[in-house]
Structure formats: structure tokens, C-alpha cells
XYZ file of C-alpha atoms in Angstrom:
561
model
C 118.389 123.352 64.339
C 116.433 125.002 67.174
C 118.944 126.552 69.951
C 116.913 124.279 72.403
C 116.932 121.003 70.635
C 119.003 118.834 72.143
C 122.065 116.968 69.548
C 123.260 113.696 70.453
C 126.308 111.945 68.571
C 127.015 108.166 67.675
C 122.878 107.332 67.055
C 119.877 108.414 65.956
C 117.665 107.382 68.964
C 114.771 109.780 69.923
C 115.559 113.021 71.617
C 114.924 114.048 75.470
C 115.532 116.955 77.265
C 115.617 117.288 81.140
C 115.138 120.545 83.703
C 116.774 119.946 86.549
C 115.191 121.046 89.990
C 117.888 122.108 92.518
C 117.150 120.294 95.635
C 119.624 118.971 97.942
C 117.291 116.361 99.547
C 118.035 114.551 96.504
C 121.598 113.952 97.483
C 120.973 110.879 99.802
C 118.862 109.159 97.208
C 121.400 109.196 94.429
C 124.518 108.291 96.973
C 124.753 105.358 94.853
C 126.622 107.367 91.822
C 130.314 108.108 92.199
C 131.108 111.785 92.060
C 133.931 113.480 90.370
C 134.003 117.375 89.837
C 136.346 119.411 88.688
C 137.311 123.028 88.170
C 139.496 125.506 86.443
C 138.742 128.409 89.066
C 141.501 129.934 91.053
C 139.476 129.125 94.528
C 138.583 125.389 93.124
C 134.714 125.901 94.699
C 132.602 124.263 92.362
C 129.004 125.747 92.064
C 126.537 123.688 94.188
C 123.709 123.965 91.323
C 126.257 122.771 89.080
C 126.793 119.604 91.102
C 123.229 118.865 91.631
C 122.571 119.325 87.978
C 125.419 116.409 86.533
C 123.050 114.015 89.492
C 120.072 114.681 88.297
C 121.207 114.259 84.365
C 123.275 111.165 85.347
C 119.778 109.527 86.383
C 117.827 111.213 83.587
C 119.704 109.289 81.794
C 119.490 105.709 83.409
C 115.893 106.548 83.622
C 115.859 106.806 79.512
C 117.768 103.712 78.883
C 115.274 102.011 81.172
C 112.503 103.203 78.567
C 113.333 101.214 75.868
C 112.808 97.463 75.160
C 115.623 94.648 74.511
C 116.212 95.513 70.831
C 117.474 99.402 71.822
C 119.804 97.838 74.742
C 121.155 94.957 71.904
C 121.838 98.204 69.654
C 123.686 100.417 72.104
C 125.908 97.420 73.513
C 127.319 97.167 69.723
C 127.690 100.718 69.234
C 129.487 101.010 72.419
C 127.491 104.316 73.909
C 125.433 107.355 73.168
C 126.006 110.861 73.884
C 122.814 113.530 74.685
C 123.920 117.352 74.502
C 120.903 119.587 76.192
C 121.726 122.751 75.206
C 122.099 124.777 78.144
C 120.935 122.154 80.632
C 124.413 120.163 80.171
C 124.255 116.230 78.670
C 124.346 112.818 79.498
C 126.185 110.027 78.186
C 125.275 106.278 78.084
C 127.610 103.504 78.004
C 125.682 99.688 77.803
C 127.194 96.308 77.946
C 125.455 92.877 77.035
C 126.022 90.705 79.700
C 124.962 87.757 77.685
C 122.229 86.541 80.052
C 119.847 88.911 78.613
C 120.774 91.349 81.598
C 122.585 94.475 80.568
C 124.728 96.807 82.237
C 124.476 100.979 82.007
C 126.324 103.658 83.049
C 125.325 107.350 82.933
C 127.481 110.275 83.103
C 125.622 113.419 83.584
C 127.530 116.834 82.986
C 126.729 120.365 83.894
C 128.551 123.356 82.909
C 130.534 122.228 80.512
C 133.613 123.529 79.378
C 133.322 126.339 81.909
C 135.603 126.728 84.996
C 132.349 125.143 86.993
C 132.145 122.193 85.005
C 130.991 119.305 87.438
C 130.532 115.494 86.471
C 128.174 112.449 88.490
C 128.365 109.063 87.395
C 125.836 106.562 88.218
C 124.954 102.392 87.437
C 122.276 100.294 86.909
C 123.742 96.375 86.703
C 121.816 93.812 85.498
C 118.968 94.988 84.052
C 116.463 93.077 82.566
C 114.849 95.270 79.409
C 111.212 94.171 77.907
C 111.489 92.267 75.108
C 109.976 93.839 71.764
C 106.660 92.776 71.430
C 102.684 93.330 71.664
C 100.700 96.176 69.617
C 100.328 99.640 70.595
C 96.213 99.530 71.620
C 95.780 96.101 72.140
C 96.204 94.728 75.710
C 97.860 91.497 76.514
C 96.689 88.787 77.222
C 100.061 88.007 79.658
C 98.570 88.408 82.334
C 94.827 87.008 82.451
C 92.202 87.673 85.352
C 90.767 84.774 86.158
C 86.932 84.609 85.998
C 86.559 80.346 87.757
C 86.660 81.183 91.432
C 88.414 78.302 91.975
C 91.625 80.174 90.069
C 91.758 82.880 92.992
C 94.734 82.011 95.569
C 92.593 84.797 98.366
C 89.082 85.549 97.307
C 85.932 87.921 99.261
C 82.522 88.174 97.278
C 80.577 91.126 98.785
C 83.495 92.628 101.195
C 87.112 94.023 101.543
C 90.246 92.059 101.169
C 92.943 93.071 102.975
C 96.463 91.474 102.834
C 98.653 92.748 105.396
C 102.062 93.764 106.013
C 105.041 92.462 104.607
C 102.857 89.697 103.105
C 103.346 86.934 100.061
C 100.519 85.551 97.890
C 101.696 83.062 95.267
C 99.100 83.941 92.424
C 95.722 85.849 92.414
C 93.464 87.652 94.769
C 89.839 88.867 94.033
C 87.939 91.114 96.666
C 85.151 93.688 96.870
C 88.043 95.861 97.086
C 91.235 94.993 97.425
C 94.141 96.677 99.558
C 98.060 95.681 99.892
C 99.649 96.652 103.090
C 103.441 97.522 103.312
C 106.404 95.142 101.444
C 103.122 93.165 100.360
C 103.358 90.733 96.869
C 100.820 89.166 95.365
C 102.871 87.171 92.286
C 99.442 87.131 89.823
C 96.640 89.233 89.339
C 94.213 91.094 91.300
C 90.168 92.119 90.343
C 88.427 94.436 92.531
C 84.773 94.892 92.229
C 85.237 98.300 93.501
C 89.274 99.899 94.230
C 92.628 98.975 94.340
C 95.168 100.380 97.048
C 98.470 99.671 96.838
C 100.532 100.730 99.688
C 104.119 101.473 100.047
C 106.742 98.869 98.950
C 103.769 96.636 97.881
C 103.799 94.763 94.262
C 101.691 92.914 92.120
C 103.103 90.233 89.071
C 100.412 90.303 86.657
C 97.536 92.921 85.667
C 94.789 94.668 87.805
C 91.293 94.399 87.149
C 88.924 97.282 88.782
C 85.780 98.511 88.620
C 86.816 102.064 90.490
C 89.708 104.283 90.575
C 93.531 102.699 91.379
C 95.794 104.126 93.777
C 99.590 103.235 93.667
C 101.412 104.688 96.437
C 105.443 104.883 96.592
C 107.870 102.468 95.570
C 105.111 100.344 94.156
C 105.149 98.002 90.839
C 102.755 96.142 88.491
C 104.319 94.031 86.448
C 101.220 93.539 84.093
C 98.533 95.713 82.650
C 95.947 97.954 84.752
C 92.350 98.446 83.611
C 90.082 100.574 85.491
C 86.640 102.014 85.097
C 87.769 104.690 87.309
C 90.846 106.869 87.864
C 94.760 105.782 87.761
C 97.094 107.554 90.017
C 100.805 106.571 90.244
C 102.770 107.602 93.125
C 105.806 109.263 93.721
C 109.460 107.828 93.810
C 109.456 105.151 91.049
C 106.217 103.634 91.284
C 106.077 101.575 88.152
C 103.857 100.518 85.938
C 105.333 97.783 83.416
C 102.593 97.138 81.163
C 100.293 99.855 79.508
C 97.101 101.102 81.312
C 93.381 101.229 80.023
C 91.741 104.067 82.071
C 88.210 105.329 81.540
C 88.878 108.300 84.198
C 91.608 110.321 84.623
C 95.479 109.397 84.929
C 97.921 110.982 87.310
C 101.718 110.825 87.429
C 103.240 111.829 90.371
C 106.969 112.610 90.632
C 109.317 110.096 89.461
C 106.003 107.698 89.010
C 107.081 105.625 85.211
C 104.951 103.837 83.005
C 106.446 101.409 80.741
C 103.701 101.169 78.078
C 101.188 103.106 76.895
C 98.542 105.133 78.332
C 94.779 104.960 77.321
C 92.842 107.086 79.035
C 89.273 108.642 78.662
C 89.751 111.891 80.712
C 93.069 113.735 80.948
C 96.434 112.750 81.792
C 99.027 114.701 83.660
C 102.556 114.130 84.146
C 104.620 115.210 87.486
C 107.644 117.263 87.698
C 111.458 115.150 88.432
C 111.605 112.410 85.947
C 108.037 111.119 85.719
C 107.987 109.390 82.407
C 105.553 107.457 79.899
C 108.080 105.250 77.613
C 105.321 104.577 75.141
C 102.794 106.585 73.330
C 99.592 108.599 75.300
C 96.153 108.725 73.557
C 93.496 110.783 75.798
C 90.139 111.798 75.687
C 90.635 114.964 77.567
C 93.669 116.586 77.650
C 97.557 116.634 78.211
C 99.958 118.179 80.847
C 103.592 117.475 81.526
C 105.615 119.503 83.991
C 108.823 119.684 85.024
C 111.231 117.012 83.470
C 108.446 114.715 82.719
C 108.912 112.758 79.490
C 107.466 110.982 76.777
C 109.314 108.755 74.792
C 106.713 108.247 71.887
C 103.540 110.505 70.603
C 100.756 111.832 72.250
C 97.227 111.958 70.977
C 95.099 114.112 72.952
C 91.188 114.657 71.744
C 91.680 118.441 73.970
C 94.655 120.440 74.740
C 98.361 119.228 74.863
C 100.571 121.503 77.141
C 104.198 120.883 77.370
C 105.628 123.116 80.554
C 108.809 123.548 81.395
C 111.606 120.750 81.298
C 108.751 118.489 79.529
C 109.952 116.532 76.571
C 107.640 114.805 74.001
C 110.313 112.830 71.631
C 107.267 112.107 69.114
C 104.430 113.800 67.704
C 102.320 115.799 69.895
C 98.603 115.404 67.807
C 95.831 117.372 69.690
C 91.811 118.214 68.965
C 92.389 121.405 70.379
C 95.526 123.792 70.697
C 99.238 122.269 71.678
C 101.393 124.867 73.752
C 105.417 124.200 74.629
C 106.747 126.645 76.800
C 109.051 128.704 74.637
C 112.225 128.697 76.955
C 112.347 125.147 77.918
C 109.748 122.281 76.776
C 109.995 120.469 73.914
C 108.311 118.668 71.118
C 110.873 116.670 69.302
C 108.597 115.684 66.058
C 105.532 117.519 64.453
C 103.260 119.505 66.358
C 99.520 118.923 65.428
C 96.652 121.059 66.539
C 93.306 120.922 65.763
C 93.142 117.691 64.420
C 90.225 114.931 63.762
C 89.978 111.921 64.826
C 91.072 110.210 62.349
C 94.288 110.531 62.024
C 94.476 111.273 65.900
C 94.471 108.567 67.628
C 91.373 107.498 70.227
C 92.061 105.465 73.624
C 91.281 102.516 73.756
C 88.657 101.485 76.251
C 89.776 99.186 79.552
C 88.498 96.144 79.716
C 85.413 94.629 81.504
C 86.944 92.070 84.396
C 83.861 90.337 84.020
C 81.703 87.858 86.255
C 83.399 85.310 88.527
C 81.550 82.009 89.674
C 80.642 81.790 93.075
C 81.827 79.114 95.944
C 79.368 76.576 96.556
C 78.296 75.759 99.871
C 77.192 72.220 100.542
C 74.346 70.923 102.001
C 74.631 68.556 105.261
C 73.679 67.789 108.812
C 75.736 67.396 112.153
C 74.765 65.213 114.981
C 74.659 67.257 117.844
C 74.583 64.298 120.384
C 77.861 63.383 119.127
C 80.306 65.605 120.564
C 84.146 65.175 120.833
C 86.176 66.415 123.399
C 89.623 65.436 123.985
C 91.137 67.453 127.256
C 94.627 69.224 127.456
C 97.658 67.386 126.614
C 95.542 64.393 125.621
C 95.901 62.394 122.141
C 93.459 60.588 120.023
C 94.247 56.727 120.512
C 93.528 56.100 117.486
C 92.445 58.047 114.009
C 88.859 59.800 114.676
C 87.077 57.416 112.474
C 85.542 59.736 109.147
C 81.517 60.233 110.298
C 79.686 62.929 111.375
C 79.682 64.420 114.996
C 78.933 67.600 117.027
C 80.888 69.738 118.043
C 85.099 68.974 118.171
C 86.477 70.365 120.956
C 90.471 70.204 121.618
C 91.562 71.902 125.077
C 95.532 72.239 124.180
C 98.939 70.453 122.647
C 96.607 68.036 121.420
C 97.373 65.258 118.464
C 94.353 64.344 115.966
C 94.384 62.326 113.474
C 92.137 62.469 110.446
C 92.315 60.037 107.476
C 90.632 60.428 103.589
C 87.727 57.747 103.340
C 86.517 55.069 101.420
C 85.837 55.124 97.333
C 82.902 57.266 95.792
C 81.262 57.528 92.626
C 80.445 61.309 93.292
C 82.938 62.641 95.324
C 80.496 65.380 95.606
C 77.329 63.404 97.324
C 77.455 64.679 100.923
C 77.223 60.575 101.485
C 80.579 61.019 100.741
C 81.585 63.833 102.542
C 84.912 62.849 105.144
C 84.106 65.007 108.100
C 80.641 66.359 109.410
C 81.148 68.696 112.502
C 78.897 71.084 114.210
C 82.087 73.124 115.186
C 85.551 72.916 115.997
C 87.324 74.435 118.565
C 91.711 73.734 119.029
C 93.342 75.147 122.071
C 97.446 76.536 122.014
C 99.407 74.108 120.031
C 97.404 71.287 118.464
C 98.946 68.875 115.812
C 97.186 67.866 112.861
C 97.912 64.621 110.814
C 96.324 64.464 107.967
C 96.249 60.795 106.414
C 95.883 61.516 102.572
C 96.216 57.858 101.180
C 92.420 56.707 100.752
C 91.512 53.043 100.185
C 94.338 52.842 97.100
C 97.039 54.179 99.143
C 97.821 56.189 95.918
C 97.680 59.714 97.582
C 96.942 60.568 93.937
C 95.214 64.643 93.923
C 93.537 63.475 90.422
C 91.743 60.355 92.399
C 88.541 61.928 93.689
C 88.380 58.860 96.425
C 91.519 60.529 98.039
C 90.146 63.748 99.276
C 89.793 64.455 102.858
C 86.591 66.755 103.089
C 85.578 68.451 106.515
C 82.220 70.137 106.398
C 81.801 72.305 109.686
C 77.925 73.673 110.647
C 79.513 76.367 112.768
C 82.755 78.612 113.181
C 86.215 76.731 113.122
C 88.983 77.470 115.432
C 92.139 76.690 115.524
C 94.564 78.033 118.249
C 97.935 79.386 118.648
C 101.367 77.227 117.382
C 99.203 74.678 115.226
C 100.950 72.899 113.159
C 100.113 70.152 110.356
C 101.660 66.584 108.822
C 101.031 65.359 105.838
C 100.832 61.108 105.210
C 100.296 59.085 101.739
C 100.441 55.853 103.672
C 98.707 56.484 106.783
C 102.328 55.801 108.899
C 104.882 58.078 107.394
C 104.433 61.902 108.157
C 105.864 64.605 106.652
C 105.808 68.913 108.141
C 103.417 69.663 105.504
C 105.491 72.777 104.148
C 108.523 69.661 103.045
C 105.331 67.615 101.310
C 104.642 67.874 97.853
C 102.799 71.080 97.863
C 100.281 69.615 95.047
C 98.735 67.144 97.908
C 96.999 70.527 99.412
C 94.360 69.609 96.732
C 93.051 66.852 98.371
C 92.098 68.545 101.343
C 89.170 69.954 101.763
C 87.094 72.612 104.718
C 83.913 74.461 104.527
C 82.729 76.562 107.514
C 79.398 78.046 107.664
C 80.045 79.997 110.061
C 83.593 81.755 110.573
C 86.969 80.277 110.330
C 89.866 81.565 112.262
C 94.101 80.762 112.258
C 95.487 82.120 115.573
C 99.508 82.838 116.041
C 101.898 80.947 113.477
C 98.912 78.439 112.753
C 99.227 76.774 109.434
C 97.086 75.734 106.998
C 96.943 73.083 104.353
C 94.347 72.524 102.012
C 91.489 74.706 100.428
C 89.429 76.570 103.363
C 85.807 78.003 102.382
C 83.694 79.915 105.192
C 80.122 81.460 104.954
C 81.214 84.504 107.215
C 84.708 85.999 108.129
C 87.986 84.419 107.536
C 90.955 85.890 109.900
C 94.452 84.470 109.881
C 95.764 86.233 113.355
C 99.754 86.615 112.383
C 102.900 84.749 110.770
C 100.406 82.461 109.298
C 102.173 79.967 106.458
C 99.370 78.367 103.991
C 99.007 75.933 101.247
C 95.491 75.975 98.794
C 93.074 78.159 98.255
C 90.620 79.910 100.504
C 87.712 81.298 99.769
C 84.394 83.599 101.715
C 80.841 84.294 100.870
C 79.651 86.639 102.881
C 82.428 87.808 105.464
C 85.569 89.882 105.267
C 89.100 88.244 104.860
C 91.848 89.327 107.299
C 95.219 87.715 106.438
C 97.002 89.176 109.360
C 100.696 90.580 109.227
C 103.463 88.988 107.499
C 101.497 85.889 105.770
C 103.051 83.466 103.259
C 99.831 81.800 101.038
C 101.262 79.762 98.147
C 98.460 78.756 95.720
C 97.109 74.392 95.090
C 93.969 74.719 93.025
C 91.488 72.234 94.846
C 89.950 69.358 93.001
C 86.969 69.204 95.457
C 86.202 72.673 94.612
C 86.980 72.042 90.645
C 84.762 69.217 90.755
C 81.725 70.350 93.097
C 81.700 74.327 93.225
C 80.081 74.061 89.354
């Protein structure tokens, strides 16, 4: 056996070797681990390098636990632990328990210096983790995660501009924008399409797959719990931005330090790996070539159609299969199976190409007339005696603290004949604090969102606004109201806006229902919504800290075809 190949004892799981980078700013971020050094010197000084080399191999080897699926954590929970001897660079050792929840428990002991008189130990955790389970084929994307391709799937949705969710924001399932960007602590729980780029800023995360047309960025801290395919270029930030899924990229992918992906990487241009820990726990197949620096790792085989170039502290624990040459650096990278230069394609292995996202239908505006000698106005502090009748008006005009009362109208055939349309308005206009009661029970009283005579539509000429401290009840009987976040959350289908001109939320102003405006749609701040909402032509601006939980509309289902 090579002098550099690292021996581990009580399994036969692949090999990885680690070089550690001295750097005490990595102290803070690994306070979590519980220390214990010891010495045989007469002065009892333990060597600082010594001490940051057992942290850094304590996480190297949480880090490779956390790159294998279910079946790998099942194993090492029966065989009790694992031991990984790195030559020169000290060893790790593993410990795993099976919670029985399908969580597991790991602990990592990195030493440095063993069996010297500077020997120095770290220990460090991760509880509870929650491994992959074994499944999918190495090439072929999931379909886990779909992108949806009926407009009327999207939670947020542009056509022609940006979308831009702000800070410390939740969307309950998918957004779709000319470009799409997530602002700080932002999660969007499904799937996001760009016609254009993705941006994911720090802290932000996305549940599903991404979709994109041009190059992804992934900042720190970020996370995709799906697949990524991009006709551009892939670049995964620093500090344990994570990709779970594998990633179909016609450009070029870039690792940055610490930056993981869980699957595999396709790419059509090169790929390059990033010094501290940055790791690829499946198998790489490139167009271009191959780089890994510094302690970057890959847990299965690479396939590169150019050059394969393992620096120093990199670890390949497959095959490394290139078209052109395949260099390790002779005092400290590794290959751990064959080396392969100069090979065809077949038997290397070719990326496969991402996939198209496809065309999405459109919104459908509707076609219908306001009465402009009809206007509404009901002053400050003043309620409307009675329900506003459904018909079609002027403008609506609300000074302030306001109550209005809108009700669902009679039975219709076509629920999408603007004869049968709730609501005509040539604009609306709320001052501070208006209350909204929404009267959802229809002739029936059956408040049913499958009855097409129960929707409540509102079609609006001009821009809709409503003002600061809104907020909305919900009614199946026209004399019981409910806050419409304790309704059921599936009666946001019957309700029904379209703008053709803007539409605006001010301060903690709720919505409920499915909004769809012709030219910007801008939710100020704190806003809390329920449906869908949709723009044509303008730019979306959710405002900070937004909660948007997704009702598919059956207006839209039924009329936007």
C-alpha cells in the first residue's frame, strides 16, 4: 500500500483523505465540538497546529458521513463505528447510532499527532440527521421535484420582469419570474423557473428544483433541496451552501469553500472544487475539465472529456477517467481507484444535458366595462349599511377604518361570461385600516371552492389600493365571520381580483384570494397572503418579511385557458 493511502479498520467504505489549512478563524465556527488534548511533554504546551488539525478532521469527518445515503448510516449503526487513518495528516473516527425515527446520530473524533508527545484530540456531533434514502439513477434527473409549466401552479409569478422576494420571507410552493432573486432568511418551499438567473442570497432556501435559462448563483449558507438545471453557469457559495439533489449544467460549475453537493454533477464546461471541505458525494461527468484543491472531495468517480487535476489535500475515492491527462499532486492528493487518461468516450462517461424548463401559459385578462357615473365613496370612519350590492361601478373610494362588505353572486352557467363577473370597478382606492368581509356563500350557501356559482370575482379597470392595517373576514353564511388566516385556507379559491392597472398592499395589509394585475404588483411590508398572484407586464415587489401560502384558484383554472 501507498505511504499516502489512507487505512481505515472495521469497514470497507471508500477512502478520503483531508489537508488541513491552519487557520484560527475557524475556531469560533467549530465551538460546537468538545475539546480534549493531551500531552506527554515535560512543559504540557500542546502545538497549536496540532489542535487545529484534530478540528478540522473531526468535521472532515461529519462532513463524510453526511455524504452517504440511509443504507451507509443503517450499516455503520450495526457495526458500531469506523476508523480513517490519514497517514501523516492524523485520522478520524465515526461512531453512528439509529435513532429509530429514521434520524441518526454521529460523532467524529478527529486526531492529530498521534502517538507523539503533541498528540491533540476534538470531538464534534451532528444529532438527528436525516440521510437520503437510496434511490434514483446516476444521469437521470428526478422527477421529485417538477416545475410547473400551468401558470395557475405558480404561488408568485412575473412574465417579462424581475421577481424579487424580500427579506426574511416565506412562499409556500413555487415562484416563476424573468429572473428570480431571494433576499436574506428567504424560503420558497417548491420550485423556482427563471427565464433568465437565479440569485440566492444569504440564509435563503428553496424545497424543490431550479429551473433557469442563465447562470445560478448560490451565495452562503444557502440550500436546494431539489435538482438545479441551468443553461448557464452554477456557482455554489462558501460555508455549506448545499445542493441536495444533482445538478445539470451546460456552463461551468464552481465550488466554493465548504460549498457540498449531494448528487451528481453534469456539467458541459469544467468543474472546480474549493479548498476546506468542499465536496461532491456523488460522481462528476464534465465536458471540460477537472480541478479540486485543497481538501475538496469526491466521494464517487469523475469523468472528465479534458484534464483531471487533483491538488493538494484533494481526494477522489473512485475512478478518476479523463480524455486528456489526470495529474495528483505527488505529496498529498489522491486517487483512491484507477486512474484513466486518455480515454474515449465510451467508456468515459458524457454529462448529461439540463433540462429545458419549458413554456408556461399565460394569465388571461378579461374583457369588461366600468360605469364611470357610478362612483362609490364612503368617507372616514364610515360603514357600508348594508352589503355593496355585486354590479358594476366607477371608481371605489374608501377614506379610512372603513367596513365593506362584498358578497359572491347569483348562479352561472359560465362562471367565466363577464355577465357573470361579481365586481366591475374603475378603481379602488382604501385609506389606513379598512376591513374587508368577504361573504363566500353564493345562492346555495354551500361555500363549496368546486361550485363555480360561489366565486366572488372583482374585475378593476384601473390600479387597486389598499392602505395600511387592512385586514380581511371570511363568511360561508353571509352572518358568521371568521379572521381569514383561522378560515379554511382552501376558501382563498373562490376569490377572485384582476387589476389592469397596478395593485398595491400597504403596511401589514392582507390578502385573500388570487390577485392578477396588468402592471406592477407591490406588497409594502409584513404582508400575510392566501392564493395566488399573478402580473403581465409589471414587476412584483413582495416587500420585507412576507408570508404567501399557496390556494390554486378555480376562477383562474377554469377561465385563464
Amino acid at each position: 500500500m501507498d505511504a499516502r493511502s489512507p487505512r481505515h479498520s472495521r469497514s470497507s467504505a471508500g477512502f478520503i483523505l483531508i489537508y488541513l489549512v491552519v487557520a484560527m478563524a475557524l475556531i469560533a465556527a467549530l465551538a460546537a465540538g468538545v475539546m480534549v488534548l493531551s500531552t506527554s511533554s515535560a512543559t504540557g504546551q500542546v502545538e497549536t497546529g496540532r489542535q487545529l488539525q484534530a478540528m478540522h478532521l473531526a468535521q472532515a469527518g461529519v462532513d463524510y458521513a453526511k455524504a452517504h445515503k440511509k443504507a451507509w448510516f443503517t450499516d455503520m449503526a450495526t457495526k458500531g463505528g469506523m476508523s480513517f487513518d490519514l497517514g501523516g495528516s492524523g485520522l478520524f473516527m465515526l461512531q453512528v447510532a439509529n435513532n429509530g425515527d429514521g434520524t441518526f446520530d454521529v460523532a467524529s473524533t478527529g486526531i492529530s499527532g498521534q502517538s507523539t508527545s503533541f498528540e491533540a484530540n476534538y470531538e464534534t456531533h451532528a444529532t438527528g440527521y436525516t440521510p437520503e434514502d437510496d434511490s434514483g439513477t446516476p444521469g437521470d434527473p428526478s422527477d421529485e421535484y417538477p416545475t410547473p409549466t400551468e401558470v395557475v401552479d405558480y404561488t408568485l409569478f412575473t412574465s417579462d420582469t424581475p421577481l424579487s422576494v424580500s427579506n426574511q420571507g416565506t412562499v409556500d410552493g413555487c415562484v416563476a419570474g424573468a429572473s428570480v432573486t431571494l433576499g436574506n432568511q428567504v424560503e420558497v418551499t417548491g420550485s423556482v423557473r427563471s427565464e433568465s438567473t437565479v440569485r440566492l442570497i444569504n440564509h435563503s432556501s428553496i424545497g424543490g428544483n431550479i429551473c433557469a435559462a442563465d447562470d445560478v448563483f448560490m451565495e452562503n449558507h444557502t440550500e436546494v433541496g431539489g435538482e438545479i438545471h441551468t443553461q448557464g453557469d452554477l456557482e455554489v457559495g462558501s460555508n455549506e451552501a448545499t445542493v441536495h439533489g444533482s445538478v445539470y449544467v451546460a456552463g461551468n460549475v464552481i465550488l466554493r469553500n465548504r460549498a457540498r453537493i449531494l448528487g451528481d454533477v453534469h456539467a458541459g464546461g469544467d468543474v472546480e472544487l474549493g479548498s476546506n471541505n468542499s465536496l461532491v458525494a456523488g460522481n462528476i461527468y464534465s465536458g471540460g475539465n477537472v480541478i479540486l484543491n485543497n481538501a475538496a472531495t469526491v466521494v464517487g468517480d469523475v469523468h472528465a472529456a479534458g484534464n483531471i487535476n487533483v491538488n493538494w489535500g484533494g481526494t477522489i475515492e473512485g475512478d478518476a477517467i479523463a480524455g486528456g491527462t489526470v495529474t495528483v499532486n505527488s505529496t498529498g492528493g489522491q486517487v483512491n481507484g484507477s486512474r484513466s487518461p486518455r480515454m474515449p468516450s465510451p467508456p468515459r462517461i458524457m454529462p448529461t444535458p439540463p433540462k429545458s424548463c419549458g413554456a408556461v401559459t399565460m394569465p388571461k385578462l378579461q374583457t369588461f366595462f366600468s360605469d364611470p357615473s357610478n362612483n362609490v365613496t364612503i368617507g372616514w370612519d364610515k360603514d357600508s349599511s348594508k352589503p355593496l350590492a355585486p354590479g358594476t361601478y366607477g371608481a371605489l373610494t374608501l377614506g379610512g377604518q372603513n367596513r365593506l362588505y362584498l358578497s359572491s353572486g347569483d348562479e352561472c352557467a359560465d362562471p367565466c361570461a363577464s355577465s357573470c363577473v361579481d365586481y366591475v370597478f374603475s378603481s379602488v382606492s382604501a385609506g389606513t385600516q379598512p376591513d374587508l368581509f368577504l361573504d363566500l356563500s353564493g345562492t346555495d350557501g354551500a361555500c363549496n371552492p368546486d361550485n363555480p356559482r360561489d366565486f366572488l370575482t372583482i374585475l378593476v379597470s384601473g390600479d387597486v389600493t389598499w392602505g395600511d392595517g387592512m385586514t380581511i373576514q371570511v363568511s360561508c353564511d353571509g352572518k358568521n365571520y371568521k379572521p381569514f388566516d383561522s378560515a379554511d385556507p382552501k376558501l382563498a379559491a373562490l376569490v377572485y381580483i384582476e387589476s389592469h392597472g397596478s395593485f398595491t398592499l400597504k403596511n401589514q395589509s392582507p390578502w385573500f384570494g388570487t390577485i392578477l394585475t396588468k402592471n406592477n404588483l407591490t406588497f409594502v411590508n409584513q404582508t400575510k397572503l392566501i392564493g395566488s398572484y399573478h402580473t403581465l407586464d409589471g414587476t412584483a415587489d413582495t416587500g420585507n418579511q412576507p408570508y404567501i401560502k399557496y390556494v390554486k384558484s378555480a376562477f383562474a383554472d377554469q377561465c385563464w385557458d
